[in-house]
PDB file of C-alpha atoms in Angstrom:
ATOM      1  CA  MET P   1      -9.406  33.239  17.758  1.00  0.00           C
ATOM      2  CA  ILE P   2      -6.329  33.901  18.964  1.00  0.00           C
ATOM      3  CA  ILE P   3      -7.254  31.290  22.293  1.00  0.00           C
ATOM      4  CA  ALA P   4      -8.754  28.901  19.622  1.00  0.00           C
ATOM      5  CA  PHE P   5      -5.114  28.594  18.302  1.00  0.00           C
ATOM      6  CA  SER P   6      -3.877  28.273  21.295  1.00  0.00           C
ATOM      7  CA  LEU P   7      -5.492  25.363  22.559  1.00  0.00           C
ATOM      8  CA  VAL P   8      -5.315  24.011  19.357  1.00  0.00           C
ATOM      9  CA  GLY P   9      -0.768  24.341  18.892  1.00  0.00           C
ATOM     10  CA  LEU P  10      -0.997  23.354  22.721  1.00  0.00           C
ATOM     11  CA  GLY P  11      -2.594  19.908  21.954  1.00  0.00           C
ATOM     12  CA  LEU P  12      -0.352  19.462  19.692  1.00  0.00           C
ATOM     13  CA  LEU P  13       2.616  19.571  21.733  1.00  0.00           C
ATOM     14  CA  LEU P  14       1.435  18.356  24.796  1.00  0.00           C
ATOM     15  CA  LEU P  15      -0.074  15.014  22.203  1.00  0.00           C
ATOM     16  CA  VAL P  16       4.102  15.203  21.129  1.00  0.00           C
ATOM     17  CA  LEU P  17       5.480  15.006  24.962  1.00  0.00           C
ATOM     18  CA  GLY P  18       3.068  12.783  26.185  1.00  0.00           C
ATOM     19  CA  GLY P  19       3.701   9.836  22.948  1.00  0.00           C
ATOM     20  CA  GLU P  20       7.476  10.302  23.695  1.00  0.00           C
ATOM     21  CA  ALA P  21       7.066   9.746  27.385  1.00  0.00           C
ATOM     22  CA  LEU P  22       4.192   6.729  27.439  1.00  0.00           C
ATOM     23  CA  VAL P  23       6.675   4.970  24.374  1.00  0.00           C
ATOM     24  CA  ARG P  24       9.814   5.441  26.087  1.00  0.00           C
ATOM     25  CA  GLY P  25       7.368   4.252  30.074  1.00  0.00           C
ATOM     26  CA  ALA P  26       5.902   1.530  27.905  1.00  0.00           C
ATOM     27  CA  VAL P  27       9.275  -0.173  26.535  1.00  0.00           C
ATOM     28  CA  THR P  28      11.484   0.179  29.595  1.00  0.00           C
ATOM     29  CA  LEU P  29       8.596  -1.898  31.593  1.00  0.00           C
ATOM     30  CA  ALA P  30       8.976  -4.020  28.968  1.00  0.00           C
ATOM     31  CA  ALA P  31      12.050  -4.698  29.400  1.00  0.00           C
ATOM     32  CA  ARG P  32      11.611  -4.297  33.482  1.00  0.00           C
ATOM     33  CA  ALA P  33       9.449  -6.963  33.630  1.00  0.00           C
ATOM     34  CA  GLY P  34      10.551 -10.023  31.501  1.00  0.00           C
ATOM     35  CA  VAL P  35       7.920  -9.610  28.863  1.00  0.00           C
ATOM     36  CA  SER P  36       7.657  -8.332  25.151  1.00  0.00           C
ATOM     37  CA  PRO P  37       6.709  -4.400  23.907  1.00  0.00           C
ATOM     38  CA  LEU P  38       4.102  -6.606  21.826  1.00  0.00           C
ATOM     39  CA  LEU P  39       2.431  -7.470  25.446  1.00  0.00           C
ATOM     40  CA  VAL P  40       2.785  -3.665  26.742  1.00  0.00           C
ATOM     41  CA  GLY P  41       1.630  -2.215  23.659  1.00  0.00           C
ATOM     42  CA  LEU P  42      -1.389  -4.173  23.907  1.00  0.00           C
ATOM     43  CA  VAL P  43      -2.447  -3.891  27.596  1.00  0.00           C
ATOM     44  CA  ILE P  44      -1.042  -0.912  28.677  1.00  0.00           C
ATOM     45  CA  VAL P  45      -0.119   1.626  25.556  1.00  0.00           C
ATOM     46  CA  GLY P  46      -3.662   0.668  24.134  1.00  0.00           C
ATOM     47  CA  PHE P  47      -6.062   0.334  26.556  1.00  0.00           C
ATOM     48  CA  GLY P  48      -4.323   2.913  28.383  1.00  0.00           C
ATOM     49  CA  THR P  49      -4.510   5.875  25.204  1.00  0.00           C
ATOM     50  CA  SER P  50      -8.667   4.494  24.603  1.00  0.00           C
ATOM     51  CA  ALA P  51      -9.222   5.917  27.834  1.00  0.00           C
ATOM     52  CA  PRO P  52     -10.841   9.348  25.915  1.00  0.00           C
ATOM     53  CA  GLU P  53     -12.763   6.421  24.455  1.00  0.00           C
ATOM     54  CA  LEU P  54     -14.638   5.343  28.082  1.00  0.00           C
ATOM     55  CA  VAL P  55     -14.779   8.963  29.294  1.00  0.00           C
ATOM     56  CA  ALA P  56     -16.983  10.093  26.066  1.00  0.00           C
ATOM     57  CA  SER P  57     -18.966   7.016  25.763  1.00  0.00           C
ATOM     58  CA  VAL P  58     -19.496   6.778  29.316  1.00  0.00           C
ATOM     59  CA  GLU P  59     -20.849   9.975  29.815  1.00  0.00           C
ATOM     60  CA  ALA P  60     -22.997   9.770  26.701  1.00  0.00           C
ATOM     61  CA  ALA P  61     -24.344   7.176  28.336  1.00  0.00           C
ATOM     62  CA  LEU P  62     -24.926   8.078  31.568  1.00  0.00           C
ATOM     63  CA  ALA P  63     -26.901  11.500  29.526  1.00  0.00           C
ATOM     64  CA  GLY P  64     -29.283   8.572  27.903  1.00  0.00           C
ATOM     65  CA  ALA P  65     -27.541   9.155  24.505  1.00  0.00           C
ATOM     66  CA  PRO P  66     -25.981   5.496  23.648  1.00  0.00           C
ATOM     67  CA  ALA P  67     -25.857   5.477  20.508  1.00  0.00           C
ATOM     68  CA  ILE P  68     -23.021   8.441  21.068  1.00  0.00           C
ATOM     69  CA  ALA P  69     -21.316   5.685  23.039  1.00  0.00           C
ATOM     70  CA  TRP P  70     -21.492   3.166  19.262  1.00  0.00           C
ATOM     71  CA  GLY P  71     -20.264   5.718  17.319  1.00  0.00           C
ATOM     72  CA  ASN P  72     -17.370   6.528  18.861  1.00  0.00           C
ATOM     73  CA  ILE P  73     -16.414   2.676  19.536  1.00  0.00           C
ATOM     74  CA  ILE P  74     -17.116   2.017  15.912  1.00  0.00           C
ATOM     75  CA  GLY P  75     -15.823   5.072  14.476  1.00  0.00           C
ATOM     76  CA  SER P  76     -12.839   4.219  17.009  1.00  0.00           C
ATOM     77  CA  ASN P  77     -11.857   1.158  15.681  1.00  0.00           C
ATOM     78  CA  ILE P  78     -11.812   2.453  11.712  1.00  0.00           C
ATOM     79  CA  ALA P  79      -9.899   5.037  12.455  1.00  0.00           C
ATOM     80  CA  ASN P  80      -6.711   2.578  14.409  1.00  0.00           C
ATOM     81  CA  SER P  81      -6.696  -0.674  11.697  1.00  0.00           C
ATOM     82  CA  LEU P  82      -7.041   2.587   8.501  1.00  0.00           C
ATOM     83  CA  LEU P  83      -5.876   5.717   9.282  1.00  0.00           C
ATOM     84  CA  ILE P  84      -3.326   5.255  12.976  1.00  0.00           C
ATOM     85  CA  LEU P  85      -2.006   2.074  11.251  1.00  0.00           C
ATOM     86  CA  GLY P  86      -2.071   3.408   7.864  1.00  0.00           C
ATOM     87  CA  ALA P  87       0.350   6.464   9.287  1.00  0.00           C
ATOM     88  CA  ALA P  88       2.469   4.408  11.393  1.00  0.00           C
ATOM     89  CA  VAL P  89       3.896   2.541   8.242  1.00  0.00           C
ATOM     90  CA  MET P  90       4.102   5.484   5.938  1.00  0.00           C
ATOM     91  CA  ILE P  91       7.257   5.495   8.580  1.00  0.00           C
ATOM     92  CA  THR P  92       9.173   2.345   9.143  1.00  0.00           C
ATOM     93  CA  PRO P  93       7.946  -0.989   8.061  1.00  0.00           C
ATOM     94  CA  LEU P  94       5.774  -3.199  10.360  1.00  0.00           C
ATOM     95  CA  VAL P  95       7.078  -7.235  10.549  1.00  0.00           C
ATOM     96  CA  LEU P  96       5.618  -9.372  12.423  1.00  0.00           C
ATOM     97  CA  GLU P  97       6.184 -12.839  13.657  1.00  0.00           C
ATOM     98  CA  ARG P  98       3.249 -14.768  12.497  1.00  0.00           C
ATOM     99  CA  ALA P  99       3.250 -17.171  15.446  1.00  0.00           C
ATOM    100  CA  THR P 100       3.027 -14.840  17.729  1.00  0.00           C
ATOM    101  CA  ALA P 101       1.373 -11.857  16.261  1.00  0.00           C
ATOM    102  CA  LEU P 102      -1.850 -13.428  15.124  1.00  0.00           C
ATOM    103  CA  ARG P 103      -3.847 -14.208  18.275  1.00  0.00           C
ATOM    104  CA  ASP P 104      -4.859 -10.813  19.102  1.00  0.00           C
ATOM    105  CA  PRO P 105      -5.771  -9.723  15.352  1.00  0.00           C
ATOM    106  CA  LEU P 106      -8.458 -12.693  15.391  1.00  0.00           C
ATOM    107  CA  ILE P 107      -9.161 -12.383  19.527  1.00  0.00           C
ATOM    108  CA  ALA P 108      -9.800  -8.843  18.332  1.00  0.00           C
ATOM    109  CA  PHE P 109     -11.946  -9.830  14.549  1.00  0.00           C
ATOM    110  CA  VAL P 110     -13.755 -12.411  16.655  1.00  0.00           C
ATOM    111  CA  ALA P 111     -14.850  -9.635  19.414  1.00  0.00           C
ATOM    112  CA  ALA P 112     -15.566  -7.383  16.723  1.00  0.00           C
ATOM    113  CA  LEU P 113     -18.209 -10.328  15.264  1.00  0.00           C
ATOM    114  CA  ALA P 114     -19.979 -10.894  18.276  1.00  0.00           C
ATOM    115  CA  PHE P 115     -20.809  -7.100  18.685  1.00  0.00           C
ATOM    116  CA  ALA P 116     -22.150  -7.223  15.384  1.00  0.00           C
ATOM    117  CA  ALA P 117     -24.633 -10.354  16.112  1.00  0.00           C
ATOM    118  CA  VAL P 118     -25.499  -8.174  19.073  1.00  0.00           C
ATOM    119  CA  VAL P 119     -26.577  -5.312  16.629  1.00  0.00           C
ATOM    120  CA  LEU P 120     -28.379  -7.486  13.842  1.00  0.00           C
ATOM    121  CA  ALA P 121     -30.184  -9.667  16.982  1.00  0.00           C
ATOM    122  CA  GLY P 122     -31.455  -6.557  18.295  1.00  0.00           C
ATOM    123  CA  HIS P 123     -30.832  -7.416  21.785  1.00  0.00           C
ATOM    124  CA  GLY P 124     -30.223  -5.424  24.891  1.00  0.00           C
ATOM    125  CA  HIS P 125     -28.835  -6.213  28.509  1.00  0.00           C
ATOM    126  CA  TRP P 126     -26.698  -5.529  31.538  1.00  0.00           C
ATOM    127  CA  LEU P 127     -25.946  -9.096  30.892  1.00  0.00           C
ATOM    128  CA  VAL P 128     -24.574  -9.293  27.656  1.00  0.00           C
ATOM    129  CA  GLY P 129     -22.421  -6.109  28.998  1.00  0.00           C
ATOM    130  CA  LEU P 130     -20.933  -7.967  31.850  1.00  0.00           C
ATOM    131  CA  ALA P 131     -19.966 -10.728  29.757  1.00  0.00           C
ATOM    132  CA  GLY P 132     -17.900  -8.378  27.879  1.00  0.00           C
ATOM    133  CA  LEU P 133     -15.871  -7.305  31.039  1.00  0.00           C
ATOM    134  CA  LEU P 134     -15.590 -10.667  31.787  1.00  0.00           C
ATOM    135  CA  ALA P 135     -13.949 -11.187  28.138  1.00  0.00           C
ATOM    136  CA  ILE P 136     -11.346  -8.390  29.053  1.00  0.00           C
ATOM    137  CA  GLY P 137     -10.477  -9.901  32.053  1.00  0.00           C
ATOM    138  CA  ALA P 138      -9.453 -13.361  30.813  1.00  0.00           C
ATOM    139  CA  TYR P 139      -8.260 -12.033  28.223  1.00  0.00           C
ATOM    140  CA  ILE P 140      -5.317  -9.960  29.930  1.00  0.00           C
ATOM    141  CA  LEU P 141      -4.345 -12.627  32.585  1.00  0.00           C
ATOM    142  CA  ALA P 142      -4.197 -14.849  29.065  1.00  0.00           C
ATOM    143  CA  ALA P 143      -1.925 -12.058  27.604  1.00  0.00           C
ATOM    144  CA  TYR P 144      -0.080 -11.560  30.345  1.00  0.00           C
ATOM    145  CA  PHE P 145       1.007 -15.553  31.136  1.00  0.00           C
ATOM    146  CA  LYS P 146       1.186 -16.436  26.983  1.00  0.00           C
ATOM    147  CA  GLY P 147       3.385 -12.941  27.061  1.00  0.00           C
ATOM    148  CA  LYS P 148       5.490 -14.222  30.248  1.00  0.00           C
ATOM    149  CA  ALA P 149       5.688 -17.798  28.365  1.00  0.00           C
ATOM    150  CA  ASP P 150       6.017 -16.664  25.332  1.00  0.00           C
ATOM    151  CA  HIS P 151       9.218 -14.005  25.367  1.00  0.00           C
ATOM    152  CA  VAL P 152      12.980 -14.076  24.587  1.00  0.00           C
ATOM    153  CA  PRO P 153      14.690 -11.374  25.837  1.00  0.00           C
ATOM    154  CA  VAL P 154      15.725  -8.274  24.616  1.00  0.00           C
ATOM    155  CA  ASP P 155      18.289  -5.143  24.707  1.00  0.00           C
ATOM    156  CA  ILE P 156      17.352  -2.152  24.418  1.00  0.00           C
ATOM    157  CA  PRO P 157      19.905   0.400  25.379  1.00  0.00           C
ATOM    158  CA  GLU P 158      18.894   3.640  25.850  1.00  0.00           C
ATOM    159  CA  THR P 159      15.830   3.056  28.020  1.00  0.00           C
ATOM    160  CA  GLY P 160      16.096  -0.839  29.524  1.00  0.00           C
ATOM    161  CA  GLN P 161      19.169   1.035  32.220  1.00  0.00           C
ATOM    162  CA  ALA P 162      16.112   2.986  33.892  1.00  0.00           C
ATOM    163  CA  HIS P 163      14.171   2.243  37.325  1.00  0.00           C
ATOM    164  CA  TRP P 164      10.528   0.790  36.508  1.00  0.00           C
ATOM    165  CA  ALA P 165       9.489   2.577  38.655  1.00  0.00           C
ATOM    166  CA  VAL P 166      10.347   5.426  36.055  1.00  0.00           C
ATOM    167  CA  ALA P 167       9.126   4.255  33.889  1.00  0.00           C
ATOM    168  CA  LEU P 168       5.922   3.083  35.447  1.00  0.00           C
ATOM    169  CA  LEU P 169       5.921   7.117  36.170  1.00  0.00           C
ATOM    170  CA  GLY P 170       6.789   7.837  32.569  1.00  0.00           C
ATOM    171  CA  VAL P 171       3.602   6.433  31.257  1.00  0.00           C
ATOM    172  CA  LEU P 172       1.586   7.801  33.968  1.00  0.00           C
ATOM    173  CA  VAL P 173       2.653  11.650  32.993  1.00  0.00           C
ATOM    174  CA  GLY P 174       2.497  10.393  29.421  1.00  0.00           C
ATOM    175  CA  LEU P 175      -1.049   9.423  29.063  1.00  0.00           C
ATOM    176  CA  GLY P 176      -2.378  12.723  31.342  1.00  0.00           C
ATOM    177  CA  LEU P 177      -0.477  14.727  28.539  1.00  0.00           C
ATOM    178  CA  LEU P 178      -2.128  12.633  25.725  1.00  0.00           C
ATOM    179  CA  ILE P 179      -5.977  12.056  27.051  1.00  0.00           C
ATOM    180  CA  GLY P 180      -5.227  16.509  27.519  1.00  0.00           C
ATOM    181  CA  GLY P 181      -4.109  16.768  24.780  1.00  0.00           C
ATOM    182  CA  GLY P 182      -6.132  15.767  22.640  1.00  0.00           C
ATOM    183  CA  LYS P 183      -8.680  16.784  24.318  1.00  0.00           C
ATOM    184  CA  MET P 184      -7.441  20.693  23.980  1.00  0.00           C
ATOM    185  CA  LEU P 185      -6.788  19.767  20.310  1.00  0.00           C
ATOM    186  CA  VAL P 186     -10.659  18.503  18.993  1.00  0.00           C
ATOM    187  CA  MET P 187     -11.503  21.808  21.880  1.00  0.00           C
ATOM    188  CA  GLY P 188      -9.285  24.328  19.898  1.00  0.00           C
ATOM    189  CA  ALA P 189     -10.227  22.590  16.360  1.00  0.00           C
ATOM    190  CA  VAL P 190     -14.254  22.867  16.649  1.00  0.00           C
ATOM    191  CA  ASP P 191     -13.767  26.458  17.781  1.00  0.00           C
ATOM    192  CA  LEU P 192     -11.824  27.580  14.177  1.00  0.00           C
ATOM    193  CA  ALA P 193     -14.647  25.401  12.693  1.00  0.00           C
ATOM    194  CA  GLU P 194     -16.793  27.230  14.207  1.00  0.00           C
ATOM    195  CA  LEU P 195     -15.132  30.703  13.415  1.00  0.00           C
ATOM    196  CA  ALA P 196     -14.730  29.440   9.675  1.00  0.00           C
ATOM    197  CA  GLY P 197     -18.645  29.118   9.238  1.00  0.00           C
ATOM    198  CA  MET P 198     -18.683  24.988   9.235  1.00  0.00           C
ATOM    199  CA  SER P 199     -21.992  23.154  10.129  1.00  0.00           C
ATOM    200  CA  GLN P 200     -21.829  20.695  13.464  1.00  0.00           C
ATOM    201  CA  THR P 201     -22.764  17.545  11.620  1.00  0.00           C
ATOM    202  CA  VAL P 202     -19.191  18.817   9.258  1.00  0.00           C
ATOM    203  CA  ILE P 203     -17.001  19.903  12.845  1.00  0.00           C
ATOM    204  CA  GLY P 204     -18.571  16.036  13.410  1.00  0.00           C
ATOM    205  CA  LEU P 205     -17.620  13.687  10.926  1.00  0.00           C
ATOM    206  CA  THR P 206     -14.285  15.994  10.136  1.00  0.00           C
ATOM    207  CA  VAL P 207     -12.815  17.090  13.514  1.00  0.00           C
ATOM    208  CA  VAL P 208     -14.010  15.370  16.122  1.00  0.00           C
ATOM    209  CA  ALA P 209     -14.126  12.124  14.326  1.00  0.00           C
ATOM    210  CA  ILE P 210      -9.793  12.801  13.557  1.00  0.00           C
ATOM    211  CA  GLY P 211      -9.085  14.446  16.628  1.00  0.00           C
ATOM    212  CA  THR P 212     -10.997  11.378  18.480  1.00  0.00           C
ATOM    213  CA  PRO P 213      -8.182   9.175  17.809  1.00  0.00           C
ATOM    214  CA  ALA P 214      -5.518  11.611  18.576  1.00  0.00           C
ATOM    215  CA  PRO P 215      -3.749   9.797  21.301  1.00  0.00           C
ATOM    216  CA  GLU P 216      -2.823   6.682  19.900  1.00  0.00           C
ATOM    217  CA  LEU P 217      -2.072   8.407  16.283  1.00  0.00           C
ATOM    218  CA  ALA P 218       0.239  10.080  18.725  1.00  0.00           C
ATOM    219  CA  THR P 219       1.961   7.145  20.088  1.00  0.00           C
ATOM    220  CA  ALA P 220       2.022   5.757  17.035  1.00  0.00           C
ATOM    221  CA  LEU P 221       4.050   7.636  15.494  1.00  0.00           C
ATOM    222  CA  VAL P 222       6.419   8.216  17.962  1.00  0.00           C
ATOM    223  CA  ALA P 223       6.235   4.649  18.399  1.00  0.00           C
ATOM    224  CA  ALA P 224       7.216   4.487  14.624  1.00  0.00           C
ATOM    225  CA  ARG P 225       9.716   7.147  14.760  1.00  0.00           C
ATOM    226  CA  HIS P 226      11.819   4.783  17.184  1.00  0.00           C
ATOM    227  CA  ARG P 227      11.399   1.874  15.776  1.00  0.00           C
ATOM    228  CA  GLN P 228       9.180   0.282  18.114  1.00  0.00           C
ATOM    229  CA  MET P 229       6.724  -1.192  15.352  1.00  0.00           C
ATOM    230  CA  GLN P 230       5.606  -3.846  18.562  1.00  0.00           C
ATOM    231  CA  VAL P 231       4.326  -1.077  20.529  1.00  0.00           C
ATOM    232  CA  VAL P 232       2.074   0.346  17.064  1.00  0.00           C
ATOM    233  CA  PHE P 233       0.553  -2.747  16.769  1.00  0.00           C
ATOM    234  CA  GLY P 234       0.215  -4.099  20.327  1.00  0.00           C
ATOM    235  CA  ASN P 235      -1.587  -0.536  20.580  1.00  0.00           C
ATOM    236  CA  ILE P 236      -3.856  -0.932  17.817  1.00  0.00           C
ATOM    237  CA  ILE P 237      -4.894  -4.334  18.524  1.00  0.00           C
ATOM    238  CA  GLY P 238      -5.243  -3.861  21.955  1.00  0.00           C
ATOM    239  CA  SER P 239      -6.942  -0.337  22.317  1.00  0.00           C
ATOM    240  CA  ASN P 240      -9.585  -1.867  19.325  1.00  0.00           C
ATOM    241  CA  ILE P 241     -10.399  -5.133  21.722  1.00  0.00           C
ATOM    242  CA  TYR P 242     -10.972  -2.775  24.916  1.00  0.00           C
ATOM    243  CA  ASN P 243     -13.164  -0.173  22.626  1.00  0.00           C
ATOM    244  CA  LEU P 244     -14.990  -3.567  21.766  1.00  0.00           C
ATOM    245  CA  LEU P 245     -15.326  -5.530  25.565  1.00  0.00           C
ATOM    246  CA  ALA P 246     -14.724  -3.112  27.948  1.00  0.00           C
ATOM    247  CA  ILE P 247     -16.288  -0.015  26.552  1.00  0.00           C
ATOM    248  CA  GLY P 248     -18.625  -1.447  24.770  1.00  0.00           C
ATOM    249  CA  GLY P 249     -19.879  -4.002  27.418  1.00  0.00           C
ATOM    250  CA  THR P 250     -19.973  -0.531  30.008  1.00  0.00           C
ATOM    251  CA  THR P 251     -21.766   1.090  27.932  1.00  0.00           C
ATOM    252  CA  MET P 252     -23.894  -2.381  27.634  1.00  0.00           C
ATOM    253  CA  ILE P 253     -24.394  -2.161  31.357  1.00  0.00           C
ATOM    254  CA  ILE P 254     -25.025   1.760  31.863  1.00  0.00           C
ATOM    255  CA  ALA P 255     -27.162   2.382  29.210  1.00  0.00           C
ATOM    256  CA  PRO P 256     -29.179  -1.732  27.763  1.00  0.00           C
ATOM    257  CA  ALA P 257     -30.699  -0.814  25.257  1.00  0.00           C
ATOM    258  CA  PRO P 258     -31.198  -2.527  21.197  1.00  0.00           C
ATOM    259  CA  LEU P 259     -28.196  -1.104  19.665  1.00  0.00           C
ATOM    260  CA  SER P 260     -29.894   0.213  15.495  1.00  0.00           C
ATOM    261  CA  PRO P 261     -29.798  -1.423  13.071  1.00  0.00           C
ATOM    262  CA  ASP P 262     -28.989   1.135  10.634  1.00  0.00           C
ATOM    263  CA  LEU P 263     -25.098   0.178  12.457  1.00  0.00           C
ATOM    264  CA  LEU P 264     -25.159  -2.324  10.469  1.00  0.00           C
ATOM    265  CA  LEU P 265     -25.630  -0.931   6.815  1.00  0.00           C
ATOM    266  CA  ARG P 266     -22.223   0.668   6.435  1.00  0.00           C
ATOM    267  CA  ASP P 267     -20.406   1.562   9.761  1.00  0.00           C
ATOM    268  CA  ILE P 268     -20.058  -1.332  11.514  1.00  0.00           C
ATOM    269  CA  PRO P 269     -19.176  -3.441   7.199  1.00  0.00           C
ATOM    270  CA  VAL P 270     -16.742  -0.586   7.192  1.00  0.00           C
ATOM    271  CA  MET P 271     -15.498  -1.235  10.731  1.00  0.00           C
ATOM    272  CA  LEU P 272     -15.189  -5.275   9.914  1.00  0.00           C
ATOM    273  CA  ALA P 273     -13.136  -4.402   6.596  1.00  0.00           C
ATOM    274  CA  ALA P 274     -10.508  -3.062   8.553  1.00  0.00           C
ATOM    275  CA  MET P 275     -10.233  -5.119  11.138  1.00  0.00           C
ATOM    276  CA  LEU P 276     -10.652  -8.003   8.723  1.00  0.00           C
ATOM    277  CA  VAL P 277      -7.365  -6.555   6.800  1.00  0.00           C
ATOM    278  CA  VAL P 278      -5.349  -6.406   9.728  1.00  0.00           C
ATOM    279  CA  LEU P 279      -6.063  -9.332  10.657  1.00  0.00           C
ATOM    280  CA  LEU P 280      -4.981 -11.030   7.555  1.00  0.00           C
ATOM    281  CA  VAL P 281      -1.922  -8.923   6.808  1.00  0.00           C
ATOM    282  CA  ALA P 282      -0.647 -11.168  10.274  1.00  0.00           C
ATOM    283  CA  LEU P 283      -1.971 -14.571   8.892  1.00  0.00           C
ATOM    284  CA  PHE P 284      -0.360 -14.468   6.019  1.00  0.00           C
ATOM    285  CA  SER P 285       2.014 -11.533   4.849  1.00  0.00           C
ATOM    286  CA  GLY P 286       3.105 -10.526   8.376  1.00  0.00           C
ATOM    287  CA  ARG P 287       4.643  -7.696   6.441  1.00  0.00           C
ATOM    288  CA  LEU P 288       2.767  -3.787   6.153  1.00  0.00           C
ATOM    289  CA  GLY P 289       4.967  -1.446   4.045  1.00  0.00           C
ATOM    290  CA  LYS P 290       4.611   2.454   2.597  1.00  0.00           C
ATOM    291  CA  LEU P 291       2.714   1.121   0.247  1.00  0.00           C
ATOM    292  CA  ALA P 292      -0.139  -0.165   2.158  1.00  0.00           C
ATOM    293  CA  GLY P 293       0.051   2.774   4.456  1.00  0.00           C
ATOM    294  CA  LEU P 294      -1.362   4.648   1.133  1.00  0.00           C
ATOM    295  CA  GLY P 295      -3.745   2.196   0.766  1.00  0.00           C
ATOM    296  CA  LEU P 296      -5.314   2.399   4.061  1.00  0.00           C
ATOM    297  CA  LEU P 297      -4.740   6.304   4.113  1.00  0.00           C
ATOM    298  CA  ALA P 298      -6.113   6.435   1.683  1.00  0.00           C
ATOM    299  CA  SER P 299      -9.467   3.942   2.537  1.00  0.00           C
ATOM    300  CA  TYR P 300      -9.887   5.800   5.222  1.00  0.00           C
ATOM    301  CA  ALA P 301     -10.723   8.859   3.852  1.00  0.00           C
ATOM    302  CA  ILE P 302     -13.072   7.643   0.885  1.00  0.00           C
ATOM    303  CA  TYR P 303     -14.323   6.729   4.452  1.00  0.00           C
ATOM    304  CA  ILE P 304     -14.719  10.539   5.570  1.00  0.00           C
ATOM    305  CA  ALA P 305     -15.637  11.492   2.260  1.00  0.00           C
ATOM    306  CA  VAL P 306     -18.771   9.524   2.023  1.00  0.00           C
ATOM    307  CA  LEU P 307     -19.663  10.244   5.894  1.00  0.00           C
ATOM    308  CA  ALA P 308     -19.342  13.696   4.785  1.00  0.00           C
ATOM    309  CA  ILE P 309     -21.859  13.867   1.833  1.00  0.00           C
ATOM    310  CA  SER P 310     -23.884  10.984   3.492  1.00  0.00           C
TER     311      SER P 310
END
């Protein structure tokens, strides 16, 4: 029990330190590179914090259990859109410029619709996975050049003086701490749950389901505390796109089997609804406050509760 508590405590500490280093480094890179924090959140933070999902999905696919990989992708996107966004806006309201923030949520939602179409068609082929990887490559290039063209330089005094190499090192160290901290947190929490007599099913639906997006959650909370909500939003959208196209594409190449149509009964509709909410916010409102954040968190709690009793 002492070891389990130690793992949880150390994991939480690493998540906080990693989130701090990653956010500071990412914002500095944005200032140095002449691009917006939103773009850095989309490409570096969003993709980097999805590394645990990539490793887990690839391992599952190689082990002959691609269903675990697909469940990981869907569950992570639901957690990103409801849990992480909800928790962040409870700290600092999210205000978006609809002209610049609409494109990426729209791309994420279209990717989710394409994902659902693949499931509905019952078709699995490595070419589908390759198409996903080509799409994510094209998206990164388009996002970079669009971000360079649209960016209006801003003054970020607390981070802007650091050298770009120091900022890049901070990003890499932060990612490493987040990944290691998230793994330690889940390991310790699972051990504690087993000691408390919880079944593996309940552990998977509660402890692991909430622990898997721990790097994204820690990064979002740190960024929200520093009022870098563009990084938060970029992190969420970038992670959603990366999960669907890059991780989904890689999984389909390794294990090109049709996806279970059972996913269409509950989990994919929940994912689509959660990502649609984010898209509608960018399209019509451009603002999320504490009340909306509470609604997102409540929705995620209801989803987990339904999983637990089903």
